[in-house]
């Protein structure tokens, strides 16, 4: 079975039954796009989705303007306007397991999340004197587009686990200025080198789920030609949150480093540390909050 055929089996036909079916369809298209590394290709996503309309949904889609039919961002918005998701709170189990769409997020409160799903991200490292220090993912973005980490836990940004792609890895959502974002990785390289000996790295940043863009691209010209993707995370045996990156059919676990108020994800920690001696090897931990 080809990769394209495999992708089609992951998305069922959308018939326009109701908002629940629409929400599931959108998540399925997004998931395939993520796996195929097409999250930034709105035309590809729209064309892929067009193969899965049926019945009255197909009639509705065929009546749309061409610029909507061939642009996933516009098409997704049109879908949600035509088939709005169920009211938040009407299906707690479903809501806890899915990534909120931009339309749903407007009326959603992260304060109501289950304690096990809602938390903050703690960056733990040893300083030059050998003392263990902690910082917390905050809402600020640096002039280069990196997420800033705060000394005070009261300034921590609330996050929660998003829907998993299988069992692991999972994406992570965060709440900033009453809107949802995704944690993401932005490389300064268009073709990063992976494996032993690579000193290359990515910024930990955020992505807008509606536009699939990141502040790192806008603020750092070095990132303009680099790779960018919503970050995937796994939990290691010590309960640390580890960023992973799929590249050419291989999955690489990245190592986190701390520098001042920022954190970076490196391919080879030994090679990276040799070139960045002032940075501290660190680890990220998800801390549940009430």
PDB file of C-alpha atoms in Angstrom:
ATOM      1  CA  UNK A   1       0.000   0.000   0.000  1.00  0.00           C
ATOM      2  CA  UNK A   2       1.397   3.402  -0.948  1.00  0.00           C
ATOM      3  CA  UNK A   3       1.746   6.287   1.522  1.00  0.00           C
ATOM      4  CA  UNK A   4      -1.100   8.106  -0.245  1.00  0.00           C
ATOM      5  CA  UNK A   5      -3.396   5.112   0.038  1.00  0.00           C
ATOM      6  CA  UNK A   6      -2.469   4.744   3.706  1.00  0.00           C
ATOM      7  CA  UNK A   7      -3.337   8.410   4.335  1.00  0.00           C
ATOM      8  CA  UNK A   8      -6.765   7.966   2.745  1.00  0.00           C
ATOM      9  CA  UNK A   9      -7.612   5.110   5.107  1.00  0.00           C
ATOM     10  CA  UNK A  10      -7.126   7.480   8.078  1.00  0.00           C
ATOM     11  CA  UNK A  11      -9.895   9.860   6.963  1.00  0.00           C
ATOM     12  CA  UNK A  12     -13.495   8.726   6.633  1.00  0.00           C
ATOM     13  CA  UNK A  13     -15.917  10.321   4.191  1.00  0.00           C
ATOM     14  CA  UNK A  14     -17.507  13.510   5.491  1.00  0.00           C
ATOM     15  CA  UNK A  15     -21.251  13.602   4.775  1.00  0.00           C
ATOM     16  CA  UNK A  16     -22.248  16.765   6.633  1.00  0.00           C
ATOM     17  CA  UNK A  17     -24.197  15.009   9.361  1.00  0.00           C
ATOM     18  CA  UNK A  18     -23.452  17.375  12.265  1.00  0.00           C
ATOM     19  CA  UNK A  19     -20.811  19.372  14.136  1.00  0.00           C
ATOM     20  CA  UNK A  20     -19.311  16.322  15.817  1.00  0.00           C
ATOM     21  CA  UNK A  21     -18.661  14.647  12.467  1.00  0.00           C
ATOM     22  CA  UNK A  22     -17.210  17.910  11.138  1.00  0.00           C
ATOM     23  CA  UNK A  23     -14.844  18.273  14.085  1.00  0.00           C
ATOM     24  CA  UNK A  24     -13.623  14.684  13.688  1.00  0.00           C
ATOM     25  CA  UNK A  25     -13.086  15.253   9.962  1.00  0.00           C
ATOM     26  CA  UNK A  26     -10.986  18.370  10.588  1.00  0.00           C
ATOM     27  CA  UNK A  27      -8.858  16.584  13.177  1.00  0.00           C
ATOM     28  CA  UNK A  28      -8.322  13.664  10.774  1.00  0.00           C
ATOM     29  CA  UNK A  29      -7.182  15.947   7.939  1.00  0.00           C
ATOM     30  CA  UNK A  30      -4.844  17.829  10.285  1.00  0.00           C
ATOM     31  CA  UNK A  31      -3.412  14.571  11.604  1.00  0.00           C
ATOM     32  CA  UNK A  32      -2.619  13.266   8.114  1.00  0.00           C
ATOM     33  CA  UNK A  33      -1.079  16.621   7.154  1.00  0.00           C
ATOM     34  CA  UNK A  34       1.125  16.494  10.252  1.00  0.00           C
ATOM     35  CA  UNK A  35       2.264  12.960   9.489  1.00  0.00           C
ATOM     36  CA  UNK A  36       2.955  13.872   5.840  1.00  0.00           C
ATOM     37  CA  UNK A  37       4.799  17.086   6.845  1.00  0.00           C
ATOM     38  CA  UNK A  38       2.221  19.188   4.986  1.00  0.00           C
ATOM     39  CA  UNK A  39       0.923  21.330   7.852  1.00  0.00           C
ATOM     40  CA  UNK A  40       2.144  24.483   6.128  1.00  0.00           C
ATOM     41  CA  UNK A  41       0.768  23.537   2.711  1.00  0.00           C
ATOM     42  CA  UNK A  42      -2.802  24.835   2.797  1.00  0.00           C
ATOM     43  CA  UNK A  43      -3.443  23.917  -0.834  1.00  0.00           C
ATOM     44  CA  UNK A  44      -2.340  20.302  -0.270  1.00  0.00           C
ATOM     45  CA  UNK A  45      -4.577  20.013   2.806  1.00  0.00           C
ATOM     46  CA  UNK A  46      -7.598  21.447   0.962  1.00  0.00           C
ATOM     47  CA  UNK A  47      -7.095  19.179  -2.038  1.00  0.00           C
ATOM     48  CA  UNK A  48      -6.624  16.145   0.189  1.00  0.00           C
ATOM     49  CA  UNK A  49      -9.790  17.007   2.129  1.00  0.00           C
ATOM     50  CA  UNK A  50     -11.749  17.446  -1.113  1.00  0.00           C
ATOM     51  CA  UNK A  51     -11.363  13.716  -1.787  1.00  0.00           C
ATOM     52  CA  UNK A  52     -13.413  12.922   1.312  1.00  0.00           C
ATOM     53  CA  UNK A  53     -16.624  14.915   0.831  1.00  0.00           C
ATOM     54  CA  UNK A  54     -19.784  12.939   0.163  1.00  0.00           C
ATOM     55  CA  UNK A  55     -23.528  13.526  -0.153  1.00  0.00           C
ATOM     56  CA  UNK A  56     -24.780  16.944   0.872  1.00  0.00           C
ATOM     57  CA  UNK A  57     -21.312  17.876   2.132  1.00  0.00           C
ATOM     58  CA  UNK A  58     -19.958  17.299  -1.386  1.00  0.00           C
ATOM     59  CA  UNK A  59     -22.715  19.501  -2.826  1.00  0.00           C
ATOM     60  CA  UNK A  60     -21.884  22.204  -0.276  1.00  0.00           C
ATOM     61  CA  UNK A  61     -18.171  22.002  -1.020  1.00  0.00           C
ATOM     62  CA  UNK A  62     -18.675  22.164  -4.778  1.00  0.00           C
ATOM     63  CA  UNK A  63     -20.682  25.387  -4.391  1.00  0.00           C
ATOM     64  CA  UNK A  64     -17.882  27.176  -2.548  1.00  0.00           C
ATOM     65  CA  UNK A  65     -15.764  29.827  -4.218  1.00  0.00           C
ATOM     66  CA  UNK A  66     -12.589  28.432  -5.774  1.00  0.00           C
ATOM     67  CA  UNK A  67     -10.311  30.350  -3.409  1.00  0.00           C
ATOM     68  CA  UNK A  68     -12.079  28.660  -0.471  1.00  0.00           C
ATOM     69  CA  UNK A  69     -12.079  25.190  -2.028  1.00  0.00           C
ATOM     70  CA  UNK A  70      -8.316  25.285  -2.568  1.00  0.00           C
ATOM     71  CA  UNK A  71      -7.218  26.941   0.698  1.00  0.00           C
ATOM     72  CA  UNK A  72      -7.470  24.786   3.826  1.00  0.00           C
ATOM     73  CA  UNK A  73      -7.440  27.765   6.192  1.00  0.00           C
ATOM     74  CA  UNK A  74     -10.487  29.236   4.458  1.00  0.00           C
ATOM     75  CA  UNK A  75     -12.108  25.840   3.958  1.00  0.00           C
ATOM     76  CA  UNK A  76     -11.729  24.876   7.608  1.00  0.00           C
ATOM     77  CA  UNK A  77     -13.321  28.163   8.678  1.00  0.00           C
ATOM     78  CA  UNK A  78     -16.204  27.604   6.261  1.00  0.00           C
ATOM     79  CA  UNK A  79     -16.692  24.057   7.587  1.00  0.00           C
ATOM     80  CA  UNK A  80     -16.900  25.266  11.164  1.00  0.00           C
ATOM     81  CA  UNK A  81     -19.359  28.000  10.253  1.00  0.00           C
ATOM     82  CA  UNK A  82     -21.607  25.529   8.420  1.00  0.00           C
ATOM     83  CA  UNK A  83     -21.299  22.693  10.977  1.00  0.00           C
ATOM     84  CA  UNK A  84     -20.298  24.260  14.331  1.00  0.00           C
ATOM     85  CA  UNK A  85     -18.815  21.892  16.939  1.00  0.00           C
ATOM     86  CA  UNK A  86     -21.041  20.872  19.864  1.00  0.00           C
ATOM     87  CA  UNK A  87     -21.263  23.390  22.680  1.00  0.00           C
ATOM     88  CA  UNK A  88     -18.316  23.137  25.040  1.00  0.00           C
ATOM     89  CA  UNK A  89     -19.240  21.009  28.017  1.00  0.00           C
ATOM     90  CA  UNK A  90     -21.823  18.916  26.179  1.00  0.00           C
ATOM     91  CA  UNK A  91     -19.345  16.071  25.742  1.00  0.00           C
ATOM     92  CA  UNK A  92     -16.589  16.294  28.344  1.00  0.00           C
ATOM     93  CA  UNK A  93     -14.832  13.100  27.339  1.00  0.00           C
ATOM     94  CA  UNK A  94     -14.695  14.065  23.682  1.00  0.00           C
ATOM     95  CA  UNK A  95     -13.473  17.583  24.499  1.00  0.00           C
ATOM     96  CA  UNK A  96     -10.682  16.299  26.733  1.00  0.00           C
ATOM     97  CA  UNK A  97      -9.304  14.122  23.955  1.00  0.00           C
ATOM     98  CA  UNK A  98      -9.368  16.515  21.016  1.00  0.00           C
ATOM     99  CA  UNK A  99      -7.528  19.631  19.944  1.00  0.00           C
ATOM    100  CA  UNK A 100      -9.904  22.618  20.065  1.00  0.00           C
ATOM    101  CA  UNK A 101     -10.462  24.261  16.722  1.00  0.00           C
ATOM    102  CA  UNK A 102      -9.996  28.033  16.581  1.00  0.00           C
ATOM    103  CA  UNK A 103     -13.765  28.548  16.479  1.00  0.00           C
ATOM    104  CA  UNK A 104     -14.353  26.354  19.516  1.00  0.00           C
ATOM    105  CA  UNK A 105     -11.543  28.007  21.451  1.00  0.00           C
ATOM    106  CA  UNK A 106     -13.380  31.329  21.476  1.00  0.00           C
ATOM    107  CA  UNK A 107     -15.948  30.016  23.913  1.00  0.00           C
ATOM    108  CA  UNK A 108     -13.700  27.541  25.706  1.00  0.00           C
ATOM    109  CA  UNK A 109     -12.064  28.120  29.086  1.00  0.00           C
ATOM    110  CA  UNK A 110      -8.837  26.315  29.847  1.00  0.00           C
ATOM    111  CA  UNK A 111      -9.611  26.872  33.533  1.00  0.00           C
ATOM    112  CA  UNK A 112     -12.206  24.094  33.323  1.00  0.00           C
ATOM    113  CA  UNK A 113      -9.803  21.400  32.116  1.00  0.00           C
ATOM    114  CA  UNK A 114      -9.270  18.237  34.109  1.00  0.00           C
ATOM    115  CA  UNK A 115      -6.383  18.586  36.550  1.00  0.00           C
ATOM    116  CA  UNK A 116      -4.446  15.717  34.930  1.00  0.00           C
ATOM    117  CA  UNK A 117      -4.569  17.446  31.536  1.00  0.00           C
ATOM    118  CA  UNK A 118      -3.895  21.027  32.607  1.00  0.00           C
ATOM    119  CA  UNK A 119      -0.478  22.156  33.790  1.00  0.00           C
ATOM    120  CA  UNK A 120       2.625  24.273  33.296  1.00  0.00           C
ATOM    121  CA  UNK A 121       6.033  23.491  31.809  1.00  0.00           C
ATOM    122  CA  UNK A 122       9.029  23.601  34.140  1.00  0.00           C
ATOM    123  CA  UNK A 123      12.557  23.929  32.748  1.00  0.00           C
ATOM    124  CA  UNK A 124      14.997  22.271  35.166  1.00  0.00           C
ATOM    125  CA  UNK A 125      18.797  22.636  34.916  1.00  0.00           C
ATOM    126  CA  UNK A 126      21.978  22.954  36.981  1.00  0.00           C
ATOM    127  CA  UNK A 127      23.684  26.338  37.022  1.00  0.00           C
ATOM    128  CA  UNK A 128      27.455  26.901  36.889  1.00  0.00           C
ATOM    129  CA  UNK A 129      27.709  26.464  40.666  1.00  0.00           C
ATOM    130  CA  UNK A 130      25.978  23.089  40.500  1.00  0.00           C
ATOM    131  CA  UNK A 131      22.678  24.200  42.007  1.00  0.00           C
ATOM    132  CA  UNK A 132      19.407  22.968  40.542  1.00  0.00           C
ATOM    133  CA  UNK A 133      17.335  25.802  39.107  1.00  0.00           C
ATOM    134  CA  UNK A 134      13.852  26.027  37.639  1.00  0.00           C
ATOM    135  CA  UNK A 135      12.159  28.324  35.162  1.00  0.00           C
ATOM    136  CA  UNK A 136       8.670  28.178  33.707  1.00  0.00           C
ATOM    137  CA  UNK A 137       7.318  28.593  30.187  1.00  0.00           C
ATOM    138  CA  UNK A 138       5.787  32.053  30.015  1.00  0.00           C
ATOM    139  CA  UNK A 139       3.675  33.972  27.536  1.00  0.00           C
ATOM    140  CA  UNK A 140       6.394  36.325  26.256  1.00  0.00           C
ATOM    141  CA  UNK A 141       8.185  35.871  22.921  1.00  0.00           C
ATOM    142  CA  UNK A 142      11.749  37.096  22.380  1.00  0.00           C
ATOM    143  CA  UNK A 143      12.870  39.410  19.588  1.00  0.00           C
ATOM    144  CA  UNK A 144      13.990  36.273  17.731  1.00  0.00           C
ATOM    145  CA  UNK A 145      10.723  34.417  18.200  1.00  0.00           C
ATOM    146  CA  UNK A 146      11.729  32.088  21.042  1.00  0.00           C
ATOM    147  CA  UNK A 147       9.444  31.308  23.963  1.00  0.00           C
ATOM    148  CA  UNK A 148      10.629  33.007  27.150  1.00  0.00           C
ATOM    149  CA  UNK A 149      10.929  31.157  30.441  1.00  0.00           C
ATOM    150  CA  UNK A 150      10.108  32.974  33.685  1.00  0.00           C
ATOM    151  CA  UNK A 151      11.671  32.724  37.144  1.00  0.00           C
ATOM    152  CA  UNK A 152       8.315  33.207  38.866  1.00  0.00           C
ATOM    153  CA  UNK A 153       5.859  30.338  38.730  1.00  0.00           C
ATOM    154  CA  UNK A 154       3.000  32.840  38.893  1.00  0.00           C
ATOM    155  CA  UNK A 155       3.948  33.991  35.360  1.00  0.00           C
ATOM    156  CA  UNK A 156       3.807  30.494  33.894  1.00  0.00           C
ATOM    157  CA  UNK A 157       1.600  29.936  30.871  1.00  0.00           C
ATOM    158  CA  UNK A 158      -0.988  27.190  31.222  1.00  0.00           C
ATOM    159  CA  UNK A 159      -0.647  24.248  28.868  1.00  0.00           C
ATOM    160  CA  UNK A 160      -2.351  20.943  28.280  1.00  0.00           C
ATOM    161  CA  UNK A 161      -1.727  17.803  26.321  1.00  0.00           C
ATOM    162  CA  UNK A 162      -3.363  17.749  22.910  1.00  0.00           C
ATOM    163  CA  UNK A 163      -4.589  14.753  21.024  1.00  0.00           C
ATOM    164  CA  UNK A 164      -1.993  12.053  20.519  1.00  0.00           C
ATOM    165  CA  UNK A 165      -0.968  10.643  17.157  1.00  0.00           C
ATOM    166  CA  UNK A 166      -1.470   7.085  18.289  1.00  0.00           C
ATOM    167  CA  UNK A 167      -0.105   6.589  21.799  1.00  0.00           C
ATOM    168  CA  UNK A 168       2.925   8.856  21.483  1.00  0.00           C
ATOM    169  CA  UNK A 169       4.130  11.408  20.700  1.00  0.00           C
ATOM    170  CA  UNK A 170       1.580  14.096  21.523  1.00  0.00           C
ATOM    171  CA  UNK A 171       1.323  17.778  20.756  1.00  0.00           C
ATOM    172  CA  UNK A 172       0.906  20.412  23.444  1.00  0.00           C
ATOM    173  CA  UNK A 173      -1.497  23.342  23.533  1.00  0.00           C
ATOM    174  CA  UNK A 174      -1.019  26.548  25.470  1.00  0.00           C
ATOM    175  CA  UNK A 175      -3.231  29.504  26.302  1.00  0.00           C
ATOM    176  CA  UNK A 176      -2.018  33.006  25.520  1.00  0.00           C
ATOM    177  CA  UNK A 177      -4.170  36.131  25.613  1.00  0.00           C
ATOM    178  CA  UNK A 178      -7.376  34.059  25.693  1.00  0.00           C
ATOM    179  CA  UNK A 179      -6.488  32.093  22.565  1.00  0.00           C
ATOM    180  CA  UNK A 180      -4.972  28.696  21.933  1.00  0.00           C
ATOM    181  CA  UNK A 181      -1.534  28.175  20.420  1.00  0.00           C
ATOM    182  CA  UNK A 182       0.559  25.076  19.810  1.00  0.00           C
ATOM    183  CA  UNK A 183       4.129  24.626  20.966  1.00  0.00           C
ATOM    184  CA  UNK A 184       6.368  24.340  17.927  1.00  0.00           C
ATOM    185  CA  UNK A 185       9.970  24.009  16.773  1.00  0.00           C
ATOM    186  CA  UNK A 186      11.569  26.415  14.281  1.00  0.00           C
ATOM    187  CA  UNK A 187      14.930  25.547  12.758  1.00  0.00           C
ATOM    188  CA  UNK A 188      17.342  28.028  11.228  1.00  0.00           C
ATOM    189  CA  UNK A 189      18.234  25.377   8.656  1.00  0.00           C
ATOM    190  CA  UNK A 190      16.275  24.368   5.585  1.00  0.00           C
ATOM    191  CA  UNK A 191      17.848  20.911   5.628  1.00  0.00           C
ATOM    192  CA  UNK A 192      18.936  20.094   9.207  1.00  0.00           C
ATOM    193  CA  UNK A 193      21.532  17.416   9.824  1.00  0.00           C
ATOM    194  CA  UNK A 194      20.390  14.681  12.166  1.00  0.00           C
ATOM    195  CA  UNK A 195      22.411  12.068  13.966  1.00  0.00           C
ATOM    196  CA  UNK A 196      25.652  11.920  15.899  1.00  0.00           C
ATOM    197  CA  UNK A 197      27.962  14.895  15.443  1.00  0.00           C
ATOM    198  CA  UNK A 198      25.286  17.385  14.417  1.00  0.00           C
ATOM    199  CA  UNK A 199      25.460  20.681  16.302  1.00  0.00           C
ATOM    200  CA  UNK A 200      22.209  22.004  14.864  1.00  0.00           C
ATOM    201  CA  UNK A 201      19.257  23.204  16.902  1.00  0.00           C
ATOM    202  CA  UNK A 202      15.731  24.592  16.836  1.00  0.00           C
ATOM    203  CA  UNK A 203      13.943  27.325  18.759  1.00  0.00           C
ATOM    204  CA  UNK A 204      11.085  26.366  21.035  1.00  0.00           C
ATOM    205  CA  UNK A 205       8.324  28.698  19.887  1.00  0.00           C
ATOM    206  CA  UNK A 206       4.562  28.788  19.376  1.00  0.00           C
ATOM    207  CA  UNK A 207       2.334  28.316  16.328  1.00  0.00           C
ATOM    208  CA  UNK A 208      -1.042  29.782  15.497  1.00  0.00           C
ATOM    209  CA  UNK A 209      -3.418  26.850  14.723  1.00  0.00           C
ATOM    210  CA  UNK A 210      -5.477  28.969  12.328  1.00  0.00           C
ATOM    211  CA  UNK A 211      -2.672  30.321  10.136  1.00  0.00           C
ATOM    212  CA  UNK A 212      -0.033  27.651  10.893  1.00  0.00           C
ATOM    213  CA  UNK A 213       2.593  30.359  11.251  1.00  0.00           C
ATOM    214  CA  UNK A 214       5.097  31.129  13.984  1.00  0.00           C
ATOM    215  CA  UNK A 215       6.489  34.316  15.456  1.00  0.00           C
ATOM    216  CA  UNK A 216       9.984  32.916  14.875  1.00  0.00           C
ATOM    217  CA  UNK A 217       9.565  33.264  11.109  1.00  0.00           C
ATOM    218  CA  UNK A 218       8.347  36.835  11.396  1.00  0.00           C
ATOM    219  CA  UNK A 219      10.974  38.013  13.881  1.00  0.00           C
ATOM    220  CA  UNK A 220      14.097  36.063  12.893  1.00  0.00           C
ATOM    221  CA  UNK A 221      15.192  36.350   9.273  1.00  0.00           C
ATOM    222  CA  UNK A 222      17.486  33.355   9.797  1.00  0.00           C
ATOM    223  CA  UNK A 223      14.399  31.198  10.344  1.00  0.00           C
ATOM    224  CA  UNK A 224      12.683  32.372   7.169  1.00  0.00           C
ATOM    225  CA  UNK A 225      14.115  29.517   5.102  1.00  0.00           C
ATOM    226  CA  UNK A 226      14.192  26.983   7.907  1.00  0.00           C
ATOM    227  CA  UNK A 227      11.919  24.096   8.789  1.00  0.00           C
ATOM    228  CA  UNK A 228       8.981  24.665  11.091  1.00  0.00           C
ATOM    229  CA  UNK A 229       6.497  22.234  12.579  1.00  0.00           C
ATOM    230  CA  UNK A 230       4.157  21.883  15.514  1.00  0.00           C
ATOM    231  CA  UNK A 231       6.291  20.120  18.111  1.00  0.00           C
ATOM    232  CA  UNK A 232       5.668  16.534  19.122  1.00  0.00           C
ATOM    233  CA  UNK A 233       6.571  15.410  22.635  1.00  0.00           C
ATOM    234  CA  UNK A 234       7.062  12.132  24.439  1.00  0.00           C
ATOM    235  CA  UNK A 235       7.517  11.316  28.125  1.00  0.00           C
ATOM    236  CA  UNK A 236      10.709   9.484  29.079  1.00  0.00           C
ATOM    237  CA  UNK A 237      11.243   7.048  31.952  1.00  0.00           C
ATOM    238  CA  UNK A 238      11.966   9.926  34.359  1.00  0.00           C
ATOM    239  CA  UNK A 239       8.791  11.797  33.417  1.00  0.00           C
ATOM    240  CA  UNK A 240      10.662  14.425  31.430  1.00  0.00           C
ATOM    241  CA  UNK A 241       8.994  15.924  28.356  1.00  0.00           C
ATOM    242  CA  UNK A 242      11.207  15.236  25.332  1.00  0.00           C
ATOM    243  CA  UNK A 243      10.766  16.931  21.925  1.00  0.00           C
ATOM    244  CA  UNK A 244      10.937  14.569  18.967  1.00  0.00           C
ATOM    245  CA  UNK A 245      11.321  15.237  15.249  1.00  0.00           C
ATOM    246  CA  UNK A 246      10.462  12.899  12.403  1.00  0.00           C
ATOM    247  CA  UNK A 247      12.815  13.259   9.477  1.00  0.00           C
ATOM    248  CA  UNK A 248      13.073  10.977   6.439  1.00  0.00           C
ATOM    249  CA  UNK A 249      11.174   8.138   8.108  1.00  0.00           C
ATOM    250  CA  UNK A 250      13.259   8.307  11.289  1.00  0.00           C
ATOM    251  CA  UNK A 251      12.254   9.768  14.640  1.00  0.00           C
ATOM    252  CA  UNK A 252      14.916  11.658  16.599  1.00  0.00           C
ATOM    253  CA  UNK A 253      14.729  12.579  20.276  1.00  0.00           C
ATOM    254  CA  UNK A 254      16.104  16.071  20.842  1.00  0.00           C
ATOM    255  CA  UNK A 255      17.896  17.428  23.913  1.00  0.00           C
ATOM    256  CA  UNK A 256      16.839  20.667  25.602  1.00  0.00           C
ATOM    257  CA  UNK A 257      19.366  23.357  26.549  1.00  0.00           C
ATOM    258  CA  UNK A 258      18.854  26.489  28.663  1.00  0.00           C
ATOM    259  CA  UNK A 259      20.357  29.898  27.978  1.00  0.00           C
ATOM    260  CA  UNK A 260      19.229  32.863  30.069  1.00  0.00           C
ATOM    261  CA  UNK A 261      15.452  33.025  29.526  1.00  0.00           C
ATOM    262  CA  UNK A 262      15.270  30.694  26.549  1.00  0.00           C
ATOM    263  CA  UNK A 263      15.371  27.002  25.668  1.00  0.00           C
ATOM    264  CA  UNK A 264      16.571  25.273  22.529  1.00  0.00           C
ATOM    265  CA  UNK A 265      16.242  21.722  21.191  1.00  0.00           C
ATOM    266  CA  UNK A 266      19.508  20.214  19.942  1.00  0.00           C
ATOM    267  CA  UNK A 267      20.153  17.159  17.776  1.00  0.00           C
ATOM    268  CA  UNK A 268      23.368  15.869  19.394  1.00  0.00           C
ATOM    269  CA  UNK A 269      23.864  17.198  22.945  1.00  0.00           C
ATOM    270  CA  UNK A 270      27.630  16.525  22.934  1.00  0.00           C
ATOM    271  CA  UNK A 271      28.303  18.320  19.639  1.00  0.00           C
ATOM    272  CA  UNK A 272      25.957  21.176  20.550  1.00  0.00           C
ATOM    273  CA  UNK A 273      27.479  21.666  24.008  1.00  0.00           C
ATOM    274  CA  UNK A 274      30.977  21.817  22.499  1.00  0.00           C
ATOM    275  CA  UNK A 275      29.907  24.853  20.441  1.00  0.00           C
ATOM    276  CA  UNK A 276      27.712  26.424  23.130  1.00  0.00           C
ATOM    277  CA  UNK A 277      29.632  26.054  26.376  1.00  0.00           C
ATOM    278  CA  UNK A 278      27.660  28.776  28.178  1.00  0.00           C
ATOM    279  CA  UNK A 279      24.395  26.913  27.844  1.00  0.00           C
ATOM    280  CA  UNK A 280      23.149  24.363  30.350  1.00  0.00           C
ATOM    281  CA  UNK A 281      21.732  20.991  29.477  1.00  0.00           C
ATOM    282  CA  UNK A 282      18.178  20.944  30.788  1.00  0.00           C
ATOM    283  CA  UNK A 283      14.974  18.970  30.916  1.00  0.00           C
ATOM    284  CA  UNK A 284      11.327  19.927  30.648  1.00  0.00           C
ATOM    285  CA  UNK A 285       8.677  18.629  33.013  1.00  0.00           C
ATOM    286  CA  UNK A 286       4.915  18.855  32.848  1.00  0.00           C
ATOM    287  CA  UNK A 287       3.538  19.889  36.237  1.00  0.00           C
ATOM    288  CA  UNK A 288      -0.216  19.415  36.715  1.00  0.00           C
ATOM    289  CA  UNK A 289      -2.028  22.351  38.287  1.00  0.00           C
ATOM    290  CA  UNK A 290      -5.402  22.620  39.961  1.00  0.00           C
TER     291      UNK A 290
END
